[in-house]
PDB file of C-alpha atoms in Angstrom:
ATOM      1  CA  MET A   1      74.830 166.832  86.851  1.00 50.00           C
ATOM      2  CA  THR A   2      71.611 166.327  88.980  1.00 59.00           C
ATOM      3  CA  VAL A   3      69.754 163.207  89.732  1.00 61.00           C
ATOM      4  CA  ALA A   4      66.326 162.954  88.207  1.00 69.00           C
ATOM      5  CA  LYS A   5      63.505 162.978  90.547  1.00 75.00           C
ATOM      6  CA  ILE A   6      59.989 161.564  90.329  1.00 74.00           C
ATOM      7  CA  PHE A   7      57.473 163.889  92.024  1.00 82.00           C
ATOM      8  CA  GLY A   8      60.212 165.359  94.083  1.00 81.00           C
ATOM      9  CA  ARG A   9      61.744 162.009  95.534  1.00 80.00           C
ATOM     10  CA  GLU A  10      64.833 160.166  94.094  1.00 74.00           C
ATOM     11  CA  PRO A  11      64.127 156.974  92.014  1.00 74.00           C
ATOM     12  CA  ALA A  12      65.611 154.557  94.840  1.00 72.00           C
ATOM     13  CA  LEU A  13      62.950 155.631  97.058  1.00 78.00           C
ATOM     14  CA  TRP A  14      60.238 155.070  94.725  1.00 81.00           C
ATOM     15  CA  ALA A  15      61.872 151.745  93.879  1.00 77.00           C
ATOM     16  CA  ALA A  16      61.851 150.658  97.554  1.00 78.00           C
ATOM     17  CA  LEU A  17      58.157 151.700  97.890  1.00 86.00           C
ATOM     18  CA  LEU A  18      57.137 149.694  94.642  1.00 84.00           C
ATOM     19  CA  ASN A  19      58.852 146.650  95.907  1.00 78.00           C
ATOM     20  CA  ALA A  20      57.418 146.915  99.463  1.00 83.00           C
ATOM     21  CA  ILE A  21      53.847 147.568  97.840  1.00 88.00           C
ATOM     22  CA  VAL A  22      54.112 144.433  95.474  1.00 82.00           C
ATOM     23  CA  TYR A  23      55.321 142.119  98.439  1.00 80.00           C
ATOM     24  CA  VAL A  24      52.300 143.222 100.587  1.00 86.00           C
ATOM     25  CA  LEU A  25      49.881 142.719  97.619  1.00 89.00           C
ATOM     26  CA  CYS A  26      51.338 139.322  96.932  1.00 83.00           C
ATOM     27  CA  ALA A  27      51.195 138.161 100.450  1.00 81.00           C
ATOM     28  CA  TRP A  28      48.004 139.608 101.680  1.00 87.00           C
ATOM     29  CA  VAL A  29      45.769 140.289  98.458  1.00 90.00           C
ATOM     30  CA  PHE A  30      46.592 138.285  95.557  1.00 87.00           C
ATOM     31  CA  HIS A  31      48.157 135.078  96.873  1.00 86.00           C
ATOM     32  CA  PRO A  32      49.735 134.118  93.727  1.00 87.00           C
ATOM     33  CA  SER A  33      51.775 130.964  93.386  1.00 86.00           C
ATOM     34  CA  PRO A  34      55.314 130.959  94.592  1.00 82.00           C
ATOM     35  CA  GLN A  35      56.604 130.795  91.201  1.00 86.00           C
ATOM     36  CA  VAL A  36      54.436 133.749  89.802  1.00 87.00           C
ATOM     37  CA  GLU A  37      55.339 135.914  92.707  1.00 83.00           C
ATOM     38  CA  ALA A  38      58.922 135.320  92.233  1.00 84.00           C
ATOM     39  CA  GLY A  39      58.665 136.081  88.764  1.00 87.00           C
ATOM     40  CA  ILE A  40      56.958 139.593  89.592  1.00 85.00           C
ATOM     41  CA  ILE A  41      59.428 140.291  92.032  1.00 81.00           C
ATOM     42  CA  ALA A  42      62.374 139.491  90.043  1.00 85.00           C
ATOM     43  CA  VAL A  43      61.264 141.412  87.031  1.00 87.00           C
ATOM     44  CA  ILE A  44      60.474 144.466  89.224  1.00 83.00           C
ATOM     45  CA  SER A  45      63.736 144.258  91.234  1.00 81.00           C
ATOM     46  CA  ALA A  46      65.651 144.152  87.968  1.00 84.00           C
ATOM     47  CA  VAL A  47      63.856 146.818  86.096  1.00 84.00           C
ATOM     48  CA  LEU A  48      63.792 149.287  89.186  1.00 80.00           C
ATOM     49  CA  GLY A  49      67.350 148.336  89.607  1.00 78.00           C
ATOM     50  CA  MET A  50      68.347 149.647  86.350  1.00 81.00           C
ATOM     51  CA  VAL A  51      66.169 152.652  86.371  1.00 79.00           C
ATOM     52  CA  VAL A  52      67.954 153.746  89.639  1.00 76.00           C
ATOM     53  CA  ALA A  53      71.218 152.979  88.168  1.00 77.00           C
ATOM     54  CA  VAL A  54      70.675 154.925  85.050  1.00 78.00           C
ATOM     55  CA  SER A  55      68.984 157.977  86.611  1.00 74.00           C
ATOM     56  CA  THR A  56      71.671 158.279  89.224  1.00 69.00           C
ATOM     57  CA  LYS A  57      74.469 157.753  87.082  1.00 64.00           C
ATOM     58  CA  ASP A  58      75.477 154.707  89.338  1.00 58.00           C
ATOM     59  CA  GLY A  59      76.132 151.925  87.118  1.00 62.00           C
ATOM     60  CA  VAL A  60      77.235 149.415  89.784  1.00 70.00           C
ATOM     61  CA  SER A  61      75.353 149.424  93.131  1.00 75.00           C
ATOM     62  CA  ALA A  62      71.654 149.588  92.063  1.00 74.00           C
ATOM     63  CA  ALA A  63      72.394 147.310  89.099  1.00 79.00           C
ATOM     64  CA  ILE A  64      74.184 144.710  91.155  1.00 80.00           C
ATOM     65  CA  LEU A  65      71.432 144.939  93.923  1.00 79.00           C
ATOM     66  CA  GLY A  66      68.513 144.728  91.418  1.00 80.00           C
ATOM     67  CA  LEU A  67      70.138 141.584  89.778  1.00 85.00           C
ATOM     68  CA  LEU A  68      70.908 139.971  92.975  1.00 84.00           C
ATOM     69  CA  LYS A  69      67.353 140.594  94.357  1.00 82.00           C
ATOM     70  CA  SER A  70      65.959 139.188  91.270  1.00 86.00           C
ATOM     71  CA  VAL A  71      68.097 135.964  91.025  1.00 88.00           C
ATOM     72  CA  PHE A  72      67.368 135.499  94.648  1.00 85.00           C
ATOM     73  CA  ALA A  73      63.709 135.738  94.241  1.00 84.00           C
ATOM     74  CA  LEU A  74      63.536 133.211  91.177  1.00 89.00           C
ATOM     75  CA  LEU A  75      65.869 130.760  93.428  1.00 89.00           C
ATOM     76  CA  LEU A  76      63.266 131.113  96.323  1.00 85.00           C
ATOM     77  CA  GLY A  77      60.302 130.853  94.043  1.00 86.00           C
ATOM     78  CA  PHE A  78      61.545 127.900  92.263  1.00 88.00           C
ATOM     79  CA  GLY A  79      62.635 125.686  95.395  1.00 89.00           C
ATOM     80  CA  LEU A  80      65.426 127.158  97.204  1.00 89.00           C
ATOM     81  CA  LYS A  81      64.571 126.565 100.863  1.00 89.00           C
ATOM     82  CA  MET A  82      65.916 129.212 103.179  1.00 82.00           C
ATOM     83  CA  SER A  83      64.429 130.995 106.468  1.00 82.00           C
ATOM     84  CA  ALA A  84      63.320 134.659 106.443  1.00 74.00           C
ATOM     85  CA  ASP A  85      66.161 135.376 108.564  1.00 81.00           C
ATOM     86  CA  GLN A  86      68.651 133.861 106.393  1.00 85.00           C
ATOM     87  CA  GLN A  87      67.363 135.934 103.311  1.00 77.00           C
ATOM     88  CA  ALA A  88      67.417 139.073 105.119  1.00 75.00           C
ATOM     89  CA  GLY A  89      71.019 138.434 106.332  1.00 80.00           C
ATOM     90  CA  ILE A  90      72.078 137.727 102.674  1.00 80.00           C
ATOM     91  CA  LEU A  91      70.400 140.826 101.259  1.00 75.00           C
ATOM     92  CA  ALA A  92      71.806 143.047 103.928  1.00 78.00           C
ATOM     93  CA  LEU A  93      75.173 141.753 103.518  1.00 82.00           C
ATOM     94  CA  ALA A  94      74.845 142.239  99.645  1.00 76.00           C
ATOM     95  CA  ALA A  95      73.755 145.962 100.088  1.00 74.00           C
ATOM     96  CA  ALA A  96      76.415 146.510 102.608  1.00 78.00           C
ATOM     97  CA  LEU A  97      79.226 145.148 100.224  1.00 76.00           C
ATOM     98  CA  SER A  98      77.899 146.981  97.304  1.00 70.00           C
ATOM     99  CA  GLY A  99      77.627 150.255  99.430  1.00 68.00           C
ATOM    100  CA  MET A 100      81.224 149.571 100.469  1.00 72.00           C
ATOM    101  CA  PHE A 101      82.345 149.334  96.970  1.00 65.00           C
ATOM    102  CA  VAL A 102      80.497 152.326  95.559  1.00 59.00           C
ATOM    103  CA  ARG A 103      81.766 154.465  98.355  1.00 56.00           C
ATOM    104  CA  THR A 104      85.339 154.103  97.165  1.00 57.00           C
ATOM    105  CA  GLN A 105      84.328 154.891  93.603  1.00 54.00           C
ATOM    106  CA  ALA A 106      81.808 157.713  93.718  1.00 53.00           C
ATOM    107  CA  THR A 107      82.075 161.289  94.472  1.00 56.00           C
ATOM    108  CA  ALA A 108      79.501 163.443  95.955  1.00 55.00           C
ATOM    109  CA  LEU A 109      77.908 166.081  93.723  1.00 61.00           C
ATOM    110  CA  VAL A 110      78.023 168.660  96.563  1.00 60.00           C
ATOM    111  CA  GLY A 111      81.276 169.416  98.559  1.00 62.00           C
ATOM    112  CA  PRO A 112      81.564 169.537 102.334  1.00 66.00           C
ATOM    113  CA  ASP A 113      81.088 173.133 102.349  1.00 70.00           C
ATOM    114  CA  GLY A 114      77.925 172.869 100.305  1.00 64.00           C
ATOM    115  CA  ALA A 115      79.214 173.930  97.074  1.00 68.00           C
ATOM    116  CA  LYS A 116      78.124 172.078  94.196  1.00 68.00           C
ATOM    117  CA  ARG A 117      80.960 170.202  92.184  1.00 58.00           C
ATOM    118  CA  THR A 118      81.009 170.665  88.374  1.00 61.00           C
ATOM    119  CA  SER A 119      82.871 167.339  87.834  1.00 53.00           C
ATOM    120  CA  ALA A 120      84.532 164.328  89.728  1.00 49.00           C
ATOM    121  CA  ALA A 121      87.986 165.666  89.209  1.00 47.00           C
ATOM    122  CA  ALA A 122      87.202 168.771  91.043  1.00 45.00           C
ATOM    123  CA  ALA A 123      86.941 166.454  94.270  1.00 46.00           C
TER     124      ALA A 123
END
């Protein structure tokens, strides 16, 4: 099983880049209302989370983080008051907790010796 790549890069990298571009464009170029920006970020986070989850066969981590980022963006856009430090802390904690869970559930496609595994049972 191989991960689908887009222009030689994994979908998670493209998702992170697209999120960053949208954040910068909203903050410095277009200046939409907080509600519109929240909607844009929510949709992009949810869609990219699902794309990464499906393309990597990791139905948990990317989907959970995409959903969390979407809900969080909507809450902030529609009135939740929270500092940037608090937002970063919550998202970092969510990513770490999700990663800790997935780490115990996932098997690498390549073994420690560099040999490709044919199935999770081979681990």
